[in-house]
Coordinates of C-alpha atoms in Angstrom, one line a residue:
Chain A
X75 CA 35.4 40.9 24.3
X76 CA 33.4 39.2 21.6
X77 CA 33.8 40.5 18.1
X78 CA 30.8 41.6 15.9
X79 CA 31.3 38.5 13.8
X80 CA 31.3 36.3 16.9
X81 CA 28.0 37.9 18.2
X82 CA 26.3 37.4 14.9
X83 CA 27.4 33.8 14.9
X84 CA 25.9 33.4 18.4
X85 CA 22.6 34.9 17.2
X86 CA 22.5 32.6 14.2
X87 CA 23.1 29.6 16.4
X88 CA 20.4 30.9 18.8
X89 CA 17.8 31.3 16.0
X90 CA 18.8 27.9 14.5
X91 CA 18.2 26.3 17.9
X92 CA 14.9 28.0 18.2
X93 CA 13.8 26.8 14.7
X94 CA 15.0 23.3 15.6
X95 CA 12.9 23.4 18.8
X96 CA 9.9 24.5 16.9
X97 CA 10.4 21.7 14.5
X98 CA 10.5 19.2 17.4
X99 CA 7.2 20.6 18.7
X100 CA 5.6 20.1 15.3
X101 CA 6.9 16.5 15.2
X102 CA 5.5 15.9 18.7
X103 CA 2.2 17.4 17.5
X104 CA 2.2 15.1 14.4
X105 CA 2.6 12.1 16.7
X106 CA -0.3 13.2 18.9
X107 CA -2.5 13.8 15.8
X108 CA -1.7 10.3 14.6
X109 CA -2.4 8.7 18.0
X110 CA -6.0 9.9 18.1
X111 CA -7.3 8.0 15.0
X112 CA -5.1 5.0 15.9
X113 CA -6.7 4.8 19.3
X114 CA -10.1 5.1 17.8
X115 CA -9.4 2.2 15.4
X116 CA -8.2 0.1 18.4
X117 CA -11.4 0.9 20.3
X118 CA -13.8 0.2 17.4
X119 CA -12.0 -3.0 16.3
X120 CA -11.3 -4.3 19.8
X121 CA -7.7 -4.6 18.6
X122 CA -5.7 -5.7 21.7
X123 CA -2.4 -5.9 19.9
X124 CA -2.9 -2.4 18.6
X125 CA -3.8 -1.2 22.1
X126 CA -0.6 -2.7 23.5
X127 CA 1.5 -1.0 20.7
X128 CA -0.1 2.4 21.3
X129 CA 0.3 2.2 25.1
X130 CA 4.0 1.4 24.6
X131 CA 4.5 4.1 22.0
X132 CA 3.5 6.7 24.6
X133 CA 6.9 6.3 26.2
X134 CA 8.4 7.7 23.0
X135 CA 6.1 10.7 23.1
X136 CA 7.0 11.3 26.7
X137 CA 10.7 11.2 25.8
X138 CA 10.1 13.7 23.1
X139 CA 8.2 16.0 25.3
X140 CA 11.0 15.8 27.8
X141 CA 13.5 16.7 25.2
X142 CA 11.5 19.7 24.1
X143 CA 11.3 20.9 27.7
X144 CA 15.0 20.4 28.3
X145 CA 16.0 22.3 25.2
X146 CA 13.5 25.1 26.0
X147 CA 15.0 25.5 29.5
X148 CA 18.5 25.5 28.0
X149 CA 17.6 28.3 25.6
X150 CA 15.9 30.3 28.4
X151 CA 18.9 29.9 30.6
X152 CA 21.6 30.6 28.1
X153 CA 20.0 33.1 25.7
X154 CA 17.8 35.2 28.1
X155 CA 15.2 35.8 25.4
X156 CA 12.8 38.8 25.7
X157 CA 9.5 39.9 24.3
X158 CA 8.1 37.7 21.5
X159 CA 10.8 35.1 21.8
X160 CA 10.3 34.8 25.5
X161 CA 6.5 34.4 25.0
X162 CA 7.2 31.8 22.4
X163 CA 9.4 29.7 24.6
X164 CA 7.0 29.9 27.5
X165 CA 4.2 28.9 25.1
X166 CA 6.2 25.9 23.9
X167 CA 6.6 24.7 27.5
X168 CA 2.8 24.8 27.9
X169 CA 2.0 23.4 24.5
X170 CA 4.3 20.5 25.2
X171 CA 2.4 19.8 28.3
X172 CA -0.9 19.8 26.4
X173 CA 0.5 17.5 23.7
X174 CA 1.9 15.1 26.2
X175 CA -1.4 15.0 28.1
X176 CA -3.4 14.5 24.9
X177 CA -1.2 11.5 24.0
X178 CA -2.0 10.1 27.5
X179 CA -5.7 10.5 26.8
X180 CA -5.3 8.5 23.5
X181 CA -3.6 5.8 25.6
X182 CA -6.6 5.9 28.0
X183 CA -8.9 5.2 25.1
X184 CA -6.8 2.1 24.3
X185 CA -7.0 1.0 28.0
X186 CA -10.8 1.5 27.8
X187 CA -10.8 -0.7 24.7
X188 CA -9.1 -3.4 26.7
X189 CA -11.7 -3.1 29.5
X190 CA -14.6 -3.5 27.1
X191 CA -13.0 -6.1 24.9
X192 CA -15.6 -8.5 23.5
X193 CA -18.6 -6.2 24.1
X194 CA -20.4 -5.0 21.0
X195 CA -20.8 -1.3 20.7
X196 CA -24.2 -0.1 19.3
X197 CA -23.9 1.3 15.7
X198 CA -25.2 4.7 16.7
X199 CA -22.5 5.0 19.3
X200 CA -19.8 3.7 16.9
X201 CA -20.8 6.4 14.5
X202 CA -20.5 9.1 17.1
X203 CA -17.2 7.8 18.4
X204 CA -15.8 8.1 14.8
X205 CA -17.1 11.6 14.5
X206 CA -15.6 12.7 17.9
X207 CA -12.3 11.2 16.8
X208 CA -12.3 13.0 13.5
X209 CA -13.2 16.2 15.1
X210 CA -10.5 15.9 17.8
X211 CA -8.0 15.1 15.1
X212 CA -9.1 18.2 13.0
X213 CA -8.8 20.5 16.0
X214 CA -5.3 19.3 16.6
X215 CA -4.4 19.6 12.9
X216 CA -5.5 23.2 13.1
X217 CA -3.7 23.8 16.3
X218 CA -0.4 22.4 15.1
X219 CA -0.7 24.2 11.7
X220 CA -1.4 27.5 13.5
X221 CA 1.8 27.0 15.5
X222 CA 3.9 26.0 12.6
X223 CA 2.7 28.9 10.4
X224 CA 2.5 31.5 13.1
X225 CA -1.2 31.9 12.2
X226 CA -3.0 33.8 15.0
X227 CA -6.3 33.8 13.1
X228 CA -6.5 30.0 12.9
X229 CA -5.4 29.7 16.5
X230 CA -8.2 32.0 17.5
X231 CA -10.8 30.0 15.6
X232 CA -10.0 26.7 17.3
X233 CA -12.1 27.5 20.4
X234 CA -15.2 28.0 18.2
X235 CA -14.4 24.8 16.3
X236 CA -14.3 22.9 19.6
X237 CA -18.0 23.7 20.2
X238 CA -18.9 21.0 17.6
X239 CA -16.9 18.4 19.5
X240 CA -18.6 19.5 22.7
X241 CA -22.0 19.1 21.0
X242 CA -21.0 15.6 19.8
X243 CA -20.0 14.7 23.4
X244 CA -23.4 15.8 24.7
X245 CA -25.1 13.9 21.9
X246 CA -23.0 10.8 22.7
X247 CA -24.0 10.8 26.4
X248 CA -27.6 11.2 25.4
X249 CA -27.3 8.2 23.0
X250 CA -25.7 6.1 25.8
X251 CA -28.8 6.8 28.0
X252 CA -31.1 5.9 25.1
X253 CA -29.2 2.7 24.2
X254 CA -29.0 1.7 27.9
X255 CA -32.7 2.3 28.3
X256 CA -33.5 0.0 25.4
X257 CA -31.5 -2.6 27.3
X258 CA -29.1 -2.9 24.5
X259 CA -26.1 -2.2 26.6
X260 CA -24.9 -3.2 30.1
X261 CA -24.0 -0.6 32.7
X262 CA -20.3 -1.4 32.6
X263 CA -20.0 -0.7 28.9
X264 CA -22.1 2.4 29.2
X265 CA -19.9 3.8 31.9
X266 CA -16.7 3.0 30.0
X267 CA -18.0 4.6 26.8
X268 CA -19.0 7.7 28.7
X269 CA -15.5 7.9 30.0
X270 CA -14.1 7.4 26.5
X271 CA -16.3 10.3 25.2
X272 CA -14.8 12.5 28.0
X273 CA -11.3 11.6 26.7
X274 CA -12.1 12.9 23.2
X275 CA -13.7 16.0 24.7
X276 CA -10.6 16.6 26.8
X277 CA -8.3 16.1 23.8
X278 CA -10.3 18.8 22.0
X279 CA -9.9 21.1 25.1
X280 CA -6.1 20.6 24.9
X281 CA -6.1 21.5 21.2
X282 CA -8.0 24.7 22.2
X283 CA -5.3 25.3 24.8
X284 CA -2.6 24.9 22.2
X285 CA -4.4 27.5 20.0
X286 CA -4.5 29.9 22.9
X287 CA -0.8 29.5 23.6
X288 CA -0.1 30.2 19.9
X289 CA -2.1 33.4 20.2
X290 CA -0.3 34.4 23.3
X291 CA 3.1 33.8 21.6
X292 CA 2.1 35.8 18.6
X293 CA 0.1 38.6 20.1
X294 CA 0.4 38.5 23.9
X295 CA -3.3 37.7 24.2
X296 CA -4.3 35.4 27.0
X297 CA -7.7 33.9 27.8
X298 CA -7.3 35.0 31.4
X299 CA -7.4 38.6 30.2
X300 CA -11.2 38.2 29.7
X301 CA -11.7 37.1 33.3
X302 CA -9.4 39.9 34.5
X303 CA -11.4 42.5 32.6
X304 CA -14.7 41.1 34.1
X305 CA -13.2 41.3 37.6
X306 CA -12.0 44.8 37.0
X307 CA -15.5 45.9 36.0
X308 CA -17.0 44.3 39.1
X309 CA -14.5 46.0 41.2
X310 CA -15.3 49.3 39.5
X311 CA -19.1 48.9 39.9
X312 CA -19.1 47.1 43.1
X313 CA -21.5 44.5 41.7
X314 CA -20.7 41.0 42.8
X315 CA -22.8 37.9 42.2
X316 CA -24.6 36.9 45.4
X317 CA -23.7 33.5 46.9
X318 CA -26.4 30.9 46.4
X319 CA -28.1 29.6 49.5
Chain B
X25 CA 15.5 -2.7 -5.3
X26 CA 13.0 -0.5 -7.2
X27 CA 13.9 0.7 -10.7
X28 CA 13.6 4.3 -9.4
X29 CA 16.1 3.7 -6.6
X30 CA 18.5 1.9 -9.1
X31 CA 18.3 4.9 -11.5
X32 CA 18.9 7.3 -8.7
X33 CA 21.8 5.4 -7.4
X34 CA 23.4 5.8 -10.8
X35 CA 22.5 9.5 -11.2
X36 CA 23.4 10.6 -7.7
X37 CA 26.6 8.6 -7.8
X38 CA 27.6 10.4 -11.0
X39 CA 26.4 13.9 -10.2
X40 CA 27.2 14.1 -6.5
X41 CA 30.8 13.2 -7.1
X42 CA 30.7 17.0 -7.3
X43 CA 30.0 18.5 -3.9
X44 CA 26.6 19.1 -2.6
X45 CA 26.0 22.2 -0.6
X46 CA 25.6 21.1 2.9
X47 CA 22.6 22.3 4.7
X48 CA 21.2 21.4 8.0
X49 CA 17.5 20.8 7.7
X50 CA 16.2 21.3 11.2
X51 CA 13.0 19.9 10.0
X52 CA 12.7 22.7 7.4
X53 CA 12.4 22.0 3.8
X54 CA 15.7 21.9 2.0
X55 CA 15.8 23.0 -1.6
X56 CA 16.7 20.5 -4.2
X57 CA 19.1 23.1 -5.7
X58 CA 22.3 22.3 -3.9
X59 CA 25.2 24.0 -5.5
X60 CA 28.7 24.8 -4.4
X61 CA 30.7 27.4 -6.2
X62 CA 33.1 24.8 -7.5
X63 CA 30.4 22.8 -9.2
X64 CA 31.0 21.9 -12.8
X65 CA 29.0 24.5 -14.8
X66 CA 27.8 24.8 -18.4
X67 CA 26.0 27.7 -20.1
X68 CA 22.8 26.1 -19.0
X69 CA 23.9 25.4 -15.4
X70 CA 26.0 22.9 -13.4
X71 CA 25.6 19.2 -13.5
X72 CA 24.1 19.2 -10.0
X73 CA 21.8 22.0 -11.1
X74 CA 20.4 19.8 -13.8
X75 CA 20.2 16.7 -11.6
X76 CA 18.4 18.7 -8.9
X77 CA 16.0 20.1 -11.4
X78 CA 15.4 16.6 -12.8
X79 CA 14.8 15.3 -9.3
X80 CA 12.2 18.0 -8.7
X81 CA 10.1 16.7 -11.6
X82 CA 9.8 13.2 -10.2
X83 CA 6.5 12.4 -8.5
X84 CA 8.3 10.3 -5.9
X85 CA 10.2 11.8 -3.0
X86 CA 14.0 11.6 -3.3
X87 CA 16.2 12.2 -0.2
X88 CA 20.0 12.2 -0.2
X89 CA 21.9 12.0 3.1
X90 CA 25.5 11.9 4.1
X91 CA 27.1 8.8 5.6
X92 CA 26.2 10.2 9.1
X93 CA 22.6 10.1 8.2
X94 CA 22.3 13.9 7.9
X95 CA 20.0 14.8 5.1
X96 CA 21.5 17.2 2.6
X97 CA 18.9 17.2 -0.2
X98 CA 15.3 16.7 -0.7
X99 CA 13.5 17.0 -4.0
X100 CA 10.2 18.8 -4.4
X101 CA 8.1 15.7 -3.7
X102 CA 10.0 14.8 -0.6
X103 CA 9.5 18.3 0.8
X104 CA 5.7 17.7 1.0
X105 CA 4.6 14.4 -0.4
X106 CA 1.0 14.8 0.7
X107 CA 0.7 18.5 1.4
X108 CA -0.8 17.6 4.8
X109 CA 1.6 18.8 7.4
X110 CA 1.4 16.1 10.1
X111 CA 1.5 13.3 7.5
X112 CA 4.5 14.8 5.8
X113 CA 6.2 15.2 9.2
X114 CA 5.5 11.5 10.0
X115 CA 6.9 10.5 6.6
X116 CA 10.0 12.6 7.2
X117 CA 10.6 10.9 10.4
X118 CA 10.2 7.4 8.9
X119 CA 12.6 8.4 6.1
X120 CA 15.2 9.7 8.5
X121 CA 15.0 6.5 10.6
X122 CA 15.3 4.3 7.5
X123 CA 18.3 6.4 6.2
X124 CA 20.1 5.9 9.6
X125 CA 19.4 2.2 9.4
X126 CA 20.6 2.0 5.7
X127 CA 23.8 3.8 6.8
X128 CA 24.6 0.8 9.0
X129 CA 23.2 -2.1 6.9
X130 CA 23.5 -0.9 3.3
X131 CA 19.9 -1.2 2.2
X132 CA 16.5 -0.9 3.8
X133 CA 12.8 -0.9 2.8
X134 CA 9.6 -0.6 4.6
X135 CA 5.9 0.2 4.1
X136 CA 4.8 3.1 6.3
X137 CA 1.1 3.7 6.9
X138 CA -0.6 6.6 8.5
X139 CA -4.1 6.5 10.2
X140 CA -6.7 9.1 10.4
X141 CA -7.5 11.6 7.7
X142 CA -6.0 11.1 5.2
X143 CA -4.8 7.6 5.8
X144 CA -2.0 6.8 3.4
X145 CA 0.6 4.2 2.6
X146 CA 4.1 4.9 1.6
X147 CA 6.9 2.7 0.2
X148 CA 10.2 3.9 1.6
X149 CA 13.5 2.5 0.4
X150 CA 17.0 3.6 1.2
X151 CA 20.4 2.5 -0.1
X152 CA 24.0 3.3 0.8
X153 CA 26.2 4.2 -2.2
X154 CA 29.8 3.3 -2.6
X155 CA 30.7 7.0 -1.9
X156 CA 29.0 6.7 1.5
X157 CA 26.0 8.9 0.5
X158 CA 22.6 7.4 1.2
X159 CA 19.8 7.7 -1.3
X160 CA 16.2 7.2 -0.2
X161 CA 13.0 7.2 -2.2
X162 CA 9.4 7.7 -1.0
X163 CA 6.4 6.6 -3.0
X164 CA 2.8 7.1 -2.1
X165 CA 1.4 3.6 -2.7
X166 CA -2.0 4.2 -1.1
X167 CA -3.9 3.2 -4.2
X168 CA -1.7 0.2 -4.9
X169 CA -2.1 -0.9 -1.3
X170 CA -5.8 -0.6 -1.6
X171 CA -5.9 -2.7 -4.8
X172 CA -3.7 -5.3 -3.2
X173 CA -6.0 -5.4 -0.2
X174 CA -9.0 -5.7 -2.5
X175 CA -7.4 -8.6 -4.3
X176 CA -6.4 -10.4 -1.1
X177 CA -9.7 -9.9 0.5
X178 CA -11.5 -11.1 -2.6
X179 CA -9.7 -14.5 -2.6
X180 CA -10.2 -14.8 1.1
X181 CA -13.9 -13.8 1.0
X182 CA -14.7 -16.0 -2.1
X183 CA -13.1 -19.0 -0.3
X184 CA -15.1 -18.2 2.8
X185 CA -18.4 -17.7 1.0
X186 CA -18.1 -20.9 -1.0
X187 CA -16.6 -23.0 1.8
X188 CA -19.3 -22.2 4.3
X189 CA -22.2 -23.8 2.5
X190 CA -20.1 -26.7 1.2
X191 CA -18.8 -27.3 4.7
X192 CA -22.3 -27.3 6.0
X193 CA -23.6 -29.7 3.3
X194 CA -20.7 -32.1 4.0
X195 CA -21.3 -32.0 7.8
X196 CA -25.0 -32.5 7.4
X197 CA -24.6 -35.4 4.9
X198 CA -22.0 -36.9 7.3
X199 CA -24.5 -36.8 10.1
X200 CA -27.2 -38.4 7.9
X201 CA -25.0 -41.5 7.4
X202 CA -26.2 -44.1 9.9
X203 CA -29.1 -41.9 11.0
X204 CA -32.3 -44.0 11.1
X205 CA -34.8 -41.5 12.6
X206 CA -36.9 -40.3 9.6
X207 CA -37.7 -37.0 11.3
X208 CA -34.0 -36.2 11.9
X209 CA -33.2 -37.3 8.3
X210 CA -36.0 -35.0 7.0
X211 CA -34.7 -32.1 9.1
X212 CA -31.1 -32.6 7.9
X213 CA -32.2 -33.0 4.3
X214 CA -34.1 -29.7 4.5
X215 CA -31.0 -28.0 5.7
X216 CA -28.9 -29.5 3.0
X217 CA -31.4 -28.1 0.5
X218 CA -31.2 -24.7 2.1
X219 CA -27.4 -24.7 1.9
X220 CA -27.5 -25.9 -1.7
X221 CA -29.8 -23.0 -2.6
X222 CA -27.4 -20.6 -0.9
X223 CA -24.5 -22.0 -2.8
X224 CA -26.5 -21.9 -6.1
X225 CA -27.4 -18.3 -5.3
X226 CA -23.8 -17.3 -4.9
X227 CA -22.8 -19.0 -8.1
X228 CA -25.7 -17.3 -10.0
X229 CA -24.6 -14.0 -8.7
X230 CA -21.0 -14.6 -9.7
X231 CA -22.1 -15.6 -13.2
X232 CA -24.3 -12.5 -13.4
X233 CA -21.5 -10.3 -12.2
X234 CA -19.1 -11.8 -14.6
X235 CA -21.6 -11.2 -17.5
X236 CA -22.3 -7.6 -16.3
X237 CA -18.6 -6.9 -15.8
X238 CA -17.9 -7.5 -19.4
X239 CA -20.6 -5.0 -20.3
X240 CA -22.7 -7.7 -21.9
X241 CA -26.4 -7.0 -22.1
X242 CA -29.1 -9.3 -23.1
X243 CA -31.2 -6.7 -24.8
X244 CA -30.9 -3.0 -24.9
X245 CA -34.1 -1.1 -25.2
X246 CA -35.8 2.0 -23.8
X247 CA -36.8 1.1 -20.2
X248 CA -39.4 3.1 -18.3
X249 CA -38.0 3.6 -14.9
X250 CA -41.5 3.5 -13.4
X251 CA -41.7 -0.2 -14.5
X252 CA -38.3 -0.9 -12.9
X253 CA -39.4 0.7 -9.6
X254 CA -42.8 -1.1 -9.6
X255 CA -41.3 -4.4 -10.4
X256 CA -38.7 -4.2 -7.6
X257 CA -41.2 -3.0 -5.1
X258 CA -43.5 -5.8 -6.1
X259 CA -40.8 -8.4 -5.8
X260 CA -39.7 -7.3 -2.4
X261 CA -43.1 -6.4 -0.9
X262 CA -43.5 -9.9 0.7
X263 CA -40.0 -9.8 2.3
X264 CA -40.6 -6.3 3.6
X265 CA -44.0 -7.2 5.1
X266 CA -42.6 -10.3 6.7
X267 CA -40.1 -8.1 8.6
X268 CA -42.5 -5.3 9.3
X269 CA -41.0 -2.8 6.9
X270 CA -42.9 -0.5 4.6
X271 CA -41.7 0.2 1.1
X272 CA -42.6 3.7 -0.1
X273 CA -41.9 4.3 -3.7
X274 CA -42.4 7.2 -6.0
X275 CA -43.2 6.2 -9.6
X276 CA -41.3 8.3 -12.1
X277 CA -43.8 8.7 -14.9
X278 CA -42.4 9.2 -18.4
X279 CA -38.7 8.8 -17.5
X280 CA -36.9 6.4 -19.9
X281 CA -33.4 5.0 -19.8
X282 CA -31.9 3.1 -22.7
X283 CA -30.5 -0.1 -21.2
X284 CA -30.9 -3.7 -20.1
X285 CA -34.2 -3.9 -18.2
X286 CA -33.2 -7.1 -16.3
X287 CA -29.9 -5.5 -15.2
X288 CA -31.6 -2.3 -14.0
X289 CA -34.2 -4.3 -12.1
X290 CA -31.3 -6.4 -10.6
X291 CA -29.4 -3.3 -9.5
X292 CA -32.4 -1.6 -7.8
X293 CA -33.5 -4.9 -6.3
X294 CA -30.2 -5.4 -4.7
X295 CA -30.3 -1.9 -3.1
X296 CA -33.9 -2.2 -1.8
X297 CA -33.2 -5.8 -0.6
X298 CA -30.2 -4.6 1.3
X299 CA -32.2 -1.7 2.8
X300 CA -34.8 -4.2 4.0
X301 CA -32.2 -6.6 5.4
X302 CA -30.4 -3.9 7.5
X303 CA -33.5 -2.0 8.7
X304 CA -35.4 -2.6 11.9
X305 CA -39.1 -3.6 12.1
X306 CA -41.5 -0.7 11.9
X307 CA -39.2 1.5 9.7
X308 CA -39.8 2.6 6.1
X309 CA -37.6 2.1 3.0
X310 CA -38.1 4.9 0.5
X311 CA -37.4 4.7 -3.2
X312 CA -37.2 8.3 -4.2
X313 CA -36.9 9.1 -7.9
X314 CA -36.1 12.5 -9.3
X315 CA -35.5 13.6 -12.8
X316 CA -33.8 16.5 -14.6
X317 CA -33.6 17.1 -18.3
X318 CA -30.5 14.9 -18.6
X319 CA -30.6 12.4 -15.8
X320 CA -32.7 10.4 -13.4
X321 CA -31.6 9.7 -9.9
X322 CA -33.1 6.9 -7.8
X323 CA -32.3 7.0 -4.1
X324 CA -33.0 4.1 -1.8
X325 CA -33.3 5.5 1.7
X326 CA -33.4 3.4 4.9
X327 CA -33.3 4.0 8.6
X328 CA -31.2 1.0 9.3
X329 CA -27.9 0.3 11.0
X330 CA -25.9 2.4 8.6
X331 CA -22.3 2.0 7.4
X332 CA -19.2 3.4 9.0
X333 CA -17.4 6.1 6.9
X334 CA -14.3 3.9 6.7
X335 CA -16.2 1.2 4.8
X336 CA -17.9 3.5 2.2
X337 CA -15.2 3.1 -0.4
X338 CA -15.0 -0.6 0.0
X339 CA -18.6 -1.8 0.1
X340 CA -18.9 -2.0 -3.7
X341 CA -16.1 -4.7 -3.8
X342 CA -17.0 -8.3 -4.4
X343 CA -17.7 -10.2 -1.2
X344 CA -16.7 -7.3 1.0
X345 CA -18.5 -7.5 4.3
X346 CA -18.8 -4.6 6.7
X347 CA -19.5 -7.0 9.5
X348 CA -18.4 -10.5 8.7
X349 CA -20.1 -11.9 11.8
X350 CA -23.5 -10.5 10.6
X351 CA -23.2 -11.7 7.0
X352 CA -24.3 -15.2 7.9
X353 CA -27.5 -14.1 9.6
X354 CA -28.5 -11.6 6.9
X355 CA -27.8 -14.0 4.0
X356 CA -27.0 -12.8 0.6
X357 CA -24.0 -13.6 -1.6
X358 CA -21.9 -10.5 -0.8
X359 CA -22.0 -9.6 -4.5
X360 CA -25.1 -7.3 -4.5
X361 CA -23.4 -3.9 -4.4
X362 CA -20.7 -5.0 -6.8
X363 CA -23.5 -6.0 -9.3
X364 CA -25.1 -2.6 -8.7
X365 CA -21.8 -0.8 -9.4
X366 CA -21.2 -2.6 -12.7
X367 CA -24.8 -2.3 -13.9
X368 CA -24.7 1.4 -13.3
X369 CA -21.3 1.7 -15.0
X370 CA -22.6 -0.2 -18.0
X371 CA -25.4 2.3 -18.3
X372 CA -23.0 5.3 -18.1
X373 CA -24.2 6.3 -14.6
X374 CA -22.9 6.5 -11.1
X375 CA -23.8 5.1 -7.7
X376 CA -23.1 6.7 -4.4
X377 CA -23.7 6.2 -0.8
X378 CA -24.3 8.5 2.1
X379 CA -24.5 6.7 5.4
X380 CA -23.8 7.0 9.1
X381 CA -23.6 4.1 11.6
X382 CA -27.0 3.8 13.4
X383 CA -28.6 6.5 11.3
X384 CA -29.4 4.7 8.1
X385 CA -28.1 4.8 4.5
X386 CA -29.0 6.4 1.2
X387 CA -27.8 4.8 -2.0
X388 CA -28.3 6.9 -5.1
X389 CA -28.1 5.7 -8.6
X390 CA -27.8 8.4 -11.3
X391 CA -28.5 7.3 -14.9
X392 CA -28.4 9.4 -18.1
X393 CA -31.9 9.7 -19.7
X394 CA -32.6 8.5 -23.2
X395 CA -32.5 11.3 -25.8
X396 CA -36.2 10.9 -26.5
X397 CA -37.2 10.8 -22.8
X398 CA -39.5 13.6 -21.8
X399 CA -40.0 13.5 -18.1
X400 CA -43.6 13.9 -17.3
X401 CA -42.8 14.6 -13.7
X402 CA -41.9 18.2 -13.3
X403 CA -41.9 17.9 -9.6
X404 CA -41.7 14.5 -8.1
X405 CA -42.4 15.8 -4.7
X406 CA -46.0 16.5 -5.7
X407 CA -46.5 12.9 -6.5
X408 CA -48.1 11.0 -3.7
X409 CA -46.0 8.1 -2.6
X410 CA -47.6 4.8 -3.2
X411 CA -47.2 1.5 -1.4
X412 CA -46.2 -1.2 -3.8
X413 CA -48.9 -3.7 -4.5
X414 CA -48.8 -7.2 -3.1
X415 CA -46.3 -9.1 -5.3
X416 CA -46.3 -12.3 -7.1
X417 CA -43.5 -14.2 -5.5
X418 CA -40.6 -14.2 -7.9
X419 CA -38.1 -16.9 -7.3
X420 CA -35.8 -16.3 -10.2
X421 CA -33.4 -14.2 -8.2

């Protein structure tokens, strides 16, 4: 039978492992935050060497994500956490997935840079790409800070912050049409840039997801609760939207 | 090995002969007050206490690790060298890696750069002590790296700017040797003359800049800013008309600055000339002047190609080109904005830029007014903008 001292030692080790895991998530997040402006620099400078470096660096991010997941599973299996700690561990699994996917999107930006190598990007579009990159980076900074500091208020604000990136995305697509209409850009470049803009927009969405996971870990709130509530009201009133013909 | 690292090697070697409380960091900040009960103590604290407190006062980060690479102490700066979480985390990782490498090799050094906002440069050094401990230092060398980059770019750009016309002249002259067709010779000669003027223009600008940099002024006097704006608008009207650009200027009546008139004209001319060069046909360049009781601000606003944010802090450097490929087609010496900066500085003012790629630029000069200056324009917005008159062609600059 374990002694009281032995049980305390086990709990200390458990909390220490949890802290270490959280630290790994923050480190993974820092790598992703750094990958976004680096990918943008590669795209705007047509830096093939930089693109190659970032594509290869993604393996390290994947390895880190894998380590976080393995350790999380280990803690879940061995410590059987409950309540807040369980929510936290489940959130970490989902956050890791968002981070890993965001790093992939940064890699995709580099690959797009390779495809459009040698083509000149219109100054208006370059300016908007820089802005989208800065915004995506800021969203992720806020998301990782909210995780590291257990800050539910910041986590809740990220969704609203993302609307600016969404607006930039729409503005960028409009600018692509305008530039293409002025015959200043060929179709291939236009399509690639539209895809790149989508990558930034998706990185922003993943940052919003991270914010939502942090909120869930801290308060139990989930975005799906809003949909569940709407569904419940429809069930109660019997009012359902009619299918469109 | 840096002086700081050498000093630390000595200090840590002496003080950490005493034990250092072992703490696992787990990515958390470790206090620089590592004490064990058996540490040597004095009425004012133990030796390690004092060393730890001394380390906390350093602006550079100091990290001490065991032979295994496990970090046992970080001073205050090392616990958050920038205060921006993700940058600090990346620096932490770079330090840990260097410490592990130093444990094997004895000594390591690297420069570590981060991208994004804020982009920073760090000099990280690590050294293994005789006792097996490893000491690492982290210095934020962002400003130093920027200055180095400016210096390197200056030499490269100066060489390029001078070499291009000289190379052109040599090639053209070489082609002329043995050429008998008078028409070809005439065409080549005309191009040699063009390249010579270009070279002369660069050297003139360099000499101007050198004179302005030393703060020398030919003649300081009260200068009416309306005269400066008028003169610049008049000088550049022809160039603007040729490229289909309208200059719209507000004359600041009664606003006087004490300074060198030719320098002030030169500064504003550079800004308006740039605005014309980088704007498309059919657009307007506005020279907007506003005055308060203490200062006058002159903004040159264009709807041109704009400047990326990453270049804003570098465009006032000598020969810095935002787009090197385009510099040849737009002409100019690459010294214009550097001249503006120095002129404004000589007059106790400031110059700033607000710009977005593809959306145009606004350069604003703010100059202190002369004590006797009584601005007659209480609200410049009420003044009707005037199109500058057709100029007399001025070829002095």
